[in-house]
Coordinates of C-alpha atoms and ligand atoms in Angstrom, one line a residue:
M1 CA -0.3 0.0 -0.2
T2 CA 1.4 3.3 -1.0
A3 CA 1.3 6.3 1.4
T4 CA -1.4 8.0 -0.9
D5 CA -3.6 4.8 -0.4
A6 CA -3.4 5.0 3.0
R7 CA -4.3 8.7 3.7
L8 CA -7.2 9.6 6.1
L9 CA -8.9 13.1 6.4
L10 CA -10.7 14.0 9.4
R11 CA -13.2 16.9 8.2
G12 CA -15.3 19.4 9.4
L13 CA -14.0 19.6 12.8
A14 CA -15.9 21.8 15.7
Q15 CA -12.0 22.9 16.7
L16 CA -8.6 21.7 16.5
A17 CA -6.7 22.2 19.4
T18 CA -3.0 21.5 20.2
P19 CA -0.2 22.7 22.3
S20 CA 1.5 25.2 20.6
G21 CA 5.3 25.9 19.3
D22 CA 7.6 22.7 18.5
G23 CA 9.8 22.7 22.0
A24 CA 9.6 20.6 25.1
P25 CA 8.9 20.5 27.7
L26 CA 6.8 23.9 27.8
R27 CA 7.0 25.8 30.9
G28 CA 5.7 29.2 32.2
A29 CA 3.3 31.3 29.8
A30 CA 4.1 28.8 27.2
L31 CA 2.2 26.2 28.9
G32 CA -0.9 27.5 28.6
E33 CA -0.7 28.7 24.8
V34 CA -2.8 26.5 22.9
E35 CA -3.6 27.0 19.4
V36 CA -7.3 26.6 18.1
L37 CA -8.5 26.2 14.8
E38 CA -12.4 26.3 14.4
D39 CA -14.0 24.3 11.3
A40 CA -10.5 22.5 10.7
F41 CA -9.2 19.3 9.3
V42 CA -6.4 16.8 10.0
L43 CA -5.0 14.7 7.0
C44 CA -3.1 11.6 7.8
A45 CA -1.0 9.8 5.4
D46 CA 0.0 6.2 6.9
D47 CA 0.9 6.6 10.5
T48 CA 2.3 10.8 10.0
I49 CA 0.4 13.7 10.1
E50 CA 0.5 15.5 6.7
A51 CA -1.5 18.4 7.1
V52 CA -3.3 20.2 9.8
G53 CA -5.8 23.4 8.8
R54 CA -9.0 25.6 8.1
M55 CA -11.8 23.8 5.7
R56 CA -11.4 26.7 3.6
D57 CA -7.9 26.2 3.1
L58 CA -8.1 22.2 2.6
P59 CA -6.4 22.0 -1.1
A60 CA -7.7 19.6 -3.5
L61 CA -6.7 15.8 -2.6
D62 CA -5.2 13.5 -5.5
G63 CA -5.9 9.6 -5.1
D64 CA -7.8 7.7 -2.7
V65 CA -8.7 9.3 0.9
R66 CA -10.7 7.6 3.5
E67 CA -12.9 10.5 5.0
L68 CA -14.6 10.8 8.4
D69 CA -17.2 13.7 8.5
C70 CA -16.2 15.1 12.2
R71 CA -19.1 17.8 12.8
G72 CA -19.6 18.1 16.2
L73 CA -16.1 16.6 17.1
C74 CA -13.3 18.3 18.3
A75 CA -9.7 16.7 17.8
V76 CA -7.0 17.3 20.5
P77 CA -3.6 15.3 20.7
G78 CA -3.8 11.5 21.5
L79 CA -3.3 11.4 25.2
V80 CA 0.1 10.7 26.9
D81 CA -0.3 8.9 30.3
C82 CA 3.7 9.1 31.3
H83 CA 3.0 7.4 34.7
T84 CA 0.8 4.4 35.1
H85 CA 1.2 0.9 37.4
A86 CA -0.4 -1.0 34.9
A87 CA 1.2 -4.3 35.3
F88 CA -0.7 -6.1 38.2
G89 CA -2.5 -8.7 39.1
G90 CA -6.1 -8.6 41.7
D91 CA -7.2 -5.8 43.2
R92 CA -7.6 -3.9 46.3
V93 CA -11.1 -3.4 46.9
D94 CA -10.8 -4.8 50.1
E95 CA -8.5 -2.3 51.3
F96 CA -10.5 0.6 49.7
S97 CA -13.5 -0.6 51.5
L98 CA -11.2 -0.2 54.8
R99 CA -10.3 2.8 53.7
A100 CA -13.5 4.2 53.3
G101 CA -13.9 3.3 56.9
G102 CA -11.0 5.1 58.1
A103 CA -7.8 3.2 57.9
S104 CA -4.8 4.7 56.1
Y105 CA -2.9 3.9 53.3
E106 CA 0.5 4.0 55.1
E107 CA -1.1 2.0 58.1
L108 CA -2.0 -0.7 55.6
H109 CA 1.2 -0.8 54.1
A110 CA 2.7 -0.9 57.4
A111 CA 0.9 -4.1 58.3
G112 CA 2.1 -5.8 55.2
G113 CA -1.1 -5.1 53.5
G114 CA -0.7 -2.4 50.5
I115 CA 1.5 -2.6 47.9
L116 CA 2.7 -6.0 49.1
S117 CA -0.7 -7.7 48.8
T118 CA -0.7 -7.0 45.2
V119 CA 2.9 -8.1 44.9
R120 CA 1.5 -11.6 46.0
A121 CA -1.2 -11.3 43.6
T122 CA 1.1 -9.9 40.9
R123 CA 3.5 -13.1 41.5
A124 CA 0.1 -15.7 41.7
A125 CA -0.8 -14.2 38.6
G126 CA 2.2 -16.1 36.5
E127 CA 3.2 -14.6 32.8
T128 CA 0.0 -15.3 31.2
G129 CA -2.3 -13.9 33.6
M130 CA 0.0 -10.6 33.5
R131 CA -0.1 -10.1 29.9
T132 CA -3.9 -10.5 30.0
A133 CA -3.7 -7.8 32.7
V134 CA -1.8 -5.8 30.9
E135 CA -3.8 -5.8 27.8
L136 CA -7.1 -5.3 29.6
H137 CA -5.9 -2.5 31.5
C138 CA -4.5 -0.8 28.2
S139 CA -7.8 -1.5 26.5
W140 CA -9.2 0.9 29.6
M141 CA -6.5 3.5 28.8
L142 CA -7.5 3.6 25.1
R143 CA -11.3 4.1 25.7
E144 CA -10.4 7.1 27.6
G145 CA -7.9 9.0 25.0
T146 CA -4.8 7.5 26.1
T147 CA -2.6 6.7 22.9
T148 CA 0.6 6.4 24.2
F149 CA 1.3 5.0 27.7
E150 CA 4.2 4.2 30.1
A151 CA 3.6 1.3 32.7
K152 CA 5.9 0.3 35.5
S153 CA 6.9 -3.2 37.0
G154 CA 7.3 -3.2 40.8
Y155 CA 4.5 -5.6 41.9
G156 CA 6.9 -8.6 41.6
L157 CA 10.0 -7.7 43.4
D158 CA 11.5 -11.2 42.3
R159 CA 13.7 -11.6 39.1
D160 CA 10.8 -13.6 36.9
T161 CA 8.0 -11.8 37.9
E162 CA 9.8 -8.2 37.3
L163 CA 11.1 -9.2 33.8
A164 CA 7.5 -10.7 33.0
S165 CA 6.1 -7.5 33.7
L166 CA 8.2 -5.5 31.8
R167 CA 7.8 -8.0 28.8
A168 CA 4.1 -7.5 28.9
I169 CA 4.2 -4.0 29.1
R170 CA 6.4 -4.1 25.7
E171 CA 3.9 -6.5 24.2
A172 CA 1.0 -4.2 24.9
G173 CA 2.8 -1.6 23.3
G174 CA 3.5 0.6 26.4
I175 CA 6.8 2.1 27.2
P176 CA 8.7 0.0 30.5
T177 CA 9.7 1.4 33.4
W178 CA 11.8 -0.9 35.7
L179 CA 10.3 0.2 39.0
G180 CA 12.8 -2.5 41.2
A181 CA 12.6 -0.3 44.2
H182 CA 9.1 0.0 45.0
A183 CA 8.9 -1.8 48.0
V184 CA 10.9 -4.6 50.1
P185 CA 9.3 -8.0 49.7
P186 CA 9.0 -10.0 52.4
E187 CA 11.6 -12.5 51.8
F188 CA 14.5 -9.8 52.4
A189 CA 14.9 -8.6 55.8
D190 CA 15.8 -5.1 55.0
A191 CA 16.1 -2.3 52.0
D192 CA 19.8 -2.6 51.5
G193 CA 19.8 -6.6 51.5
Y194 CA 17.0 -6.2 48.7
L195 CA 18.8 -3.6 46.7
D196 CA 22.1 -6.1 46.7
F197 CA 19.5 -8.7 45.4
A198 CA 18.0 -6.3 42.8
L199 CA 21.0 -4.8 41.5
A200 CA 22.9 -7.7 40.8
E201 CA 20.2 -10.2 39.7
V202 CA 17.4 -8.3 38.0
L203 CA 19.2 -5.0 36.6
P204 CA 21.0 -6.5 34.1
E205 CA 18.0 -8.0 32.4
A206 CA 15.7 -5.2 33.2
A207 CA 18.1 -2.5 31.7
K208 CA 17.3 -4.7 28.3
L209 CA 14.0 -4.3 28.7
A210 CA 12.9 -0.9 30.0
E211 CA 13.4 2.7 29.0
A212 CA 13.9 4.2 32.7
A213 CA 14.0 3.2 36.3
D214 CA 12.0 4.3 39.1
V215 CA 12.2 4.5 42.8
F216 CA 9.6 5.0 45.7
L217 CA 11.6 7.2 47.9
E218 CA 9.6 7.7 51.1
R219 CA 9.4 6.8 54.9
G220 CA 8.8 3.1 54.6
A221 CA 10.2 2.5 51.7
F222 CA 13.5 3.5 50.6
D223 CA 15.3 6.4 52.0
A224 CA 17.4 8.6 50.1
A225 CA 20.7 6.7 50.4
Q226 CA 19.0 3.8 48.9
A227 CA 17.4 5.7 46.3
R228 CA 21.1 7.3 45.3
R229 CA 22.5 4.0 45.1
Y230 CA 19.8 2.3 43.1
L231 CA 19.4 5.1 40.6
E232 CA 23.4 5.5 40.0
A233 CA 23.3 1.8 39.2
C234 CA 20.6 2.1 36.8
R235 CA 21.8 5.2 34.9
D236 CA 25.5 3.5 34.6
A237 CA 23.4 0.6 32.9
G238 CA 22.0 3.3 30.5
L239 CA 18.4 4.0 31.8
G240 CA 16.6 7.2 32.4
L241 CA 15.9 8.1 35.9
R242 CA 12.6 8.8 37.5
L243 CA 11.5 9.0 41.1
H244 CA 8.2 8.7 43.5
G245 CA 8.9 11.5 45.9
D246 CA 7.6 14.4 48.3
Q247 CA 3.8 11.8 48.1
F248 CA 3.9 11.7 51.9
T249 CA 6.8 13.6 53.1
E250 CA 9.7 15.5 51.9
S251 CA 12.4 13.5 52.2
G252 CA 15.0 14.5 49.4
A253 CA 13.9 13.5 46.4
I254 CA 13.7 16.8 44.7
P255 CA 17.6 17.4 45.6
L256 CA 18.6 14.2 44.3
A257 CA 16.3 14.0 41.3
V258 CA 18.1 17.5 40.3
E259 CA 21.4 16.3 41.0
L260 CA 21.2 13.0 39.1
E261 CA 19.1 15.0 36.5
A262 CA 16.3 12.7 36.6
R263 CA 13.6 12.9 33.9
S264 CA 10.9 13.2 36.3
V265 CA 10.0 13.7 40.1
D266 CA 6.5 12.1 40.4
H267 CA 3.7 12.8 43.3
L268 CA 5.0 15.9 45.0
E269 CA 1.9 16.4 47.2
A270 CA 4.3 17.3 50.2
T271 CA 6.4 19.9 48.6
G272 CA 7.3 22.8 50.2
E273 CA 8.8 26.1 49.1
E274 CA 12.3 25.1 48.8
G275 CA 11.5 22.0 47.1
T276 CA 9.4 24.3 44.1
R277 CA 12.1 26.7 43.9
L278 CA 14.7 24.0 43.5
L279 CA 12.6 21.8 40.9
A280 CA 11.8 24.9 38.9
A281 CA 15.0 26.0 38.4
S282 CA 16.2 22.6 37.0
G283 CA 15.2 20.4 33.6
V284 CA 13.2 17.7 35.7
V285 CA 9.7 17.5 35.2
G286 CA 7.4 17.5 38.2
V287 CA 4.6 14.8 37.5
L288 CA 1.1 15.7 39.2
L289 CA -1.1 12.8 40.1
P290 CA -4.2 14.5 41.5
A291 CA -6.3 11.5 40.7
S292 CA -4.1 9.4 43.3
A293 CA -4.4 12.6 46.2
L294 CA -7.9 12.3 45.7
F295 CA -8.4 8.3 46.1
L296 CA -6.1 8.9 49.1
D297 CA -8.0 11.7 50.5
R298 CA -4.4 13.7 50.6
P299 CA -3.6 17.1 49.8
M300 CA -3.2 18.1 46.3
P301 CA 0.5 19.1 44.7
P302 CA 1.2 22.7 45.2
A303 CA 0.9 22.8 41.1
R304 CA 0.1 26.5 40.5
A305 CA 3.1 27.5 42.6
L306 CA 5.2 25.0 40.5
V307 CA 4.0 26.5 37.1
D308 CA 4.1 29.7 38.3
A309 CA 7.5 29.4 39.6
G310 CA 8.6 28.4 35.8
A311 CA 8.8 24.3 36.6
A312 CA 7.7 22.0 33.8
V313 CA 4.7 19.8 34.9
A314 CA 3.3 16.8 33.7
L315 CA -0.2 15.1 34.3
A316 CA -0.5 11.6 34.5
T317 CA -3.2 9.1 35.9
D318 CA -0.9 7.0 38.4
F319 CA -3.1 4.3 37.3
N320 CA -2.9 1.5 39.7
P321 CA -4.8 -1.0 42.4
G322 CA -4.2 0.8 45.8
S323 CA -3.5 4.4 45.6
A324 CA -5.4 5.3 42.4
F325 CA -7.6 2.6 40.2
C326 CA -8.2 5.5 37.7
E327 CA -7.2 5.0 34.1
S328 CA -8.8 8.3 32.4
L329 CA -6.6 11.4 31.7
P330 CA -10.0 13.2 31.0
L331 CA -10.6 13.1 34.7
V332 CA -7.3 13.9 35.7
C333 CA -7.7 17.0 33.2
S334 CA -10.7 18.0 35.2
L335 CA -8.9 17.5 38.4
A336 CA -6.3 19.7 37.3
A337 CA -8.8 22.4 36.8
T338 CA -10.9 22.2 39.9
Q339 CA -8.1 21.1 42.1
L340 CA -4.9 22.2 41.0
H341 CA -5.9 25.6 39.5
L342 CA -4.3 24.9 36.1
S343 CA -6.0 26.0 32.8
P344 CA -7.6 23.6 30.5
A345 CA -4.9 24.5 28.5
E346 CA -2.2 24.1 30.8
A347 CA -3.9 20.5 31.4
L348 CA -3.7 19.9 27.8
A349 CA 0.3 20.5 27.4
A350 CA 0.7 18.9 30.7
C351 CA -0.9 15.4 29.3
T352 CA 0.5 15.9 25.9
V353 CA 3.8 17.4 25.0
N354 CA 5.1 17.5 28.4
A355 CA 4.2 13.8 29.1
A356 CA 5.9 13.0 25.8
H357 CA 8.9 14.7 26.9
V358 CA 9.0 12.6 29.9
L359 CA 9.2 9.8 27.9
R360 CA 11.5 11.2 25.6
R361 CA 9.4 11.1 22.7
A362 CA 8.0 14.8 22.2
D363 CA 9.7 15.1 18.6
R364 CA 7.2 12.5 17.4
I365 CA 4.0 12.6 20.0
G366 CA 1.7 15.5 21.8
R367 CA 1.0 17.7 18.9
L368 CA -1.3 17.8 16.3
A369 CA 1.4 19.0 13.5
P370 CA 2.7 18.1 10.3
G371 CA 5.4 15.3 10.9
Y372 CA 4.0 14.2 14.3
R373 CA 2.6 11.0 14.7
A374 CA -1.1 10.5 13.5
D375 CA -2.3 10.3 17.2
V376 CA -5.7 12.0 17.5
A377 CA -8.3 11.8 20.3
L378 CA -11.6 13.2 18.8
L379 CA -13.9 14.9 21.5
E380 CA -17.8 14.8 21.4
A381 CA -18.1 18.5 22.4
P382 CA -18.3 21.8 20.5
D383 CA -15.5 22.8 22.3
W384 CA -12.0 21.2 23.2
R385 CA -12.2 22.5 26.7
Y386 CA -14.8 19.8 27.5
L387 CA -11.9 17.7 28.0
A388 CA -11.6 19.3 31.5
Y389 CA -15.1 20.4 32.0
H390 CA -17.2 17.2 31.3
L391 CA -16.3 15.9 34.9
G392 CA -16.2 12.4 34.5
G393 CA -18.2 12.5 31.2
H394 CA -17.3 10.0 28.5
V395 CA -15.9 12.9 26.2
V396 CA -13.5 10.6 24.0
A397 CA -16.0 9.5 20.9
R398 CA -13.2 8.1 18.8
L399 CA -9.7 8.0 18.2
V400 CA -7.2 7.7 15.4
V401 CA -4.0 5.8 16.7
G402 CA -1.2 5.9 14.2
G403 CA -3.3 6.9 11.7
E404 CA -5.8 4.1 12.0
L405 CA -9.3 4.9 12.9
R406 CA -10.5 3.3 16.1
Ligands
LIG1 O1 2.5 6.1 43.1 N1 3.5 5.5 45.9 C1 3.8 4.5 45.4 N2 3.2 3.6 44.6 C2 2.1 3.8 44.1 C3 1.0 3.2 44.6 C4 1.5 1.9 44.7 C5 0.1 1.0 45.4 O2 -0.3 1.5 46.2 O3 -0.3 -0.2 44.8 C6 1.9 5.3 43.8 O4 1.0 6.2 44.4
LIG2 FE1 2.9 5.6 41.1

């Protein structure tokens, strides 16, 4: 099939909205600059966007072109979820009910529940169960407009299950991150002993499958010295670096992330003024996870202060069975507007171009412009800002993924 045979025209869009410019990450005023075209089209050739524009400027097209009438729909870039934990077995619905009755997430974790209960279920699922689970979770994300997703391991914490998780993520089309330092599994007496094992036995293989490594730097998980040891070894093995930091306490995640030039530090619910200043002056992206703060009834991260200080921020779901059983980036955009006080334009950039930057793909995804991958979310809405405005609504009507209509 030639490129001309495989053209797809999205015509008559009520609006097309895309983060402006061509750089990444966006920060400051640029984060809120969205280009909006009324009565617009998107022309895709194979898996790439050939042209976007207003209908009145649509040139005559030769050859076979498949057309989709997009009246009543708005186009935004396919959404990019740069932080999920989609590789897990079982669920935590019992724990959720206990939390509804007043038990805290940290108490459940300290009592051997929480992450460790998902570790038991994930180990029991086996490689086939893991593949089935990741595919299911991936289909849920797609339904909500996510055309690119990152997913972490971290619920195996033994060699075979960690590697099976990374393989399952890759096979489902996800971008795998090795979260080898998520919790200390029960067969190890302490974090240092577990890290001796993980770095010697798992890292060499994980580095062949994953693009980045992640660590949970928190009271009750890994401290700053342990996180440094883990991240330096992962960096030396060629992996990009990410951190779960400042979720419950400020334990040194931002200074470490800045020093090691990590790709991102994620959560930040407990970040104070000094951390905000330090992050803003760095190249590290702050990944905000408001669905997790909501699900755990925790304070929201200081998003407005971060953006106003000039930090590069991204938004993600944190989809996982314990702290954020939520795969919807449109819902996250709503929370960004109502809880984080970001504008719909800032929210859009944060879960497209800036999320793509965290995944080192901002030259190819996250914008609707010629040369970018033909990933388009078509919103059932007269105005693209319904992405954030329609709280919990089913706003994504159709998707184009790599030039194919879904
Ligand atoms: O990002 N905080 C650490 N890890 C996950 C939650 C993991 C879980 O509760 O299963 C998070 O919130
Ligand atoms: Fe997470």
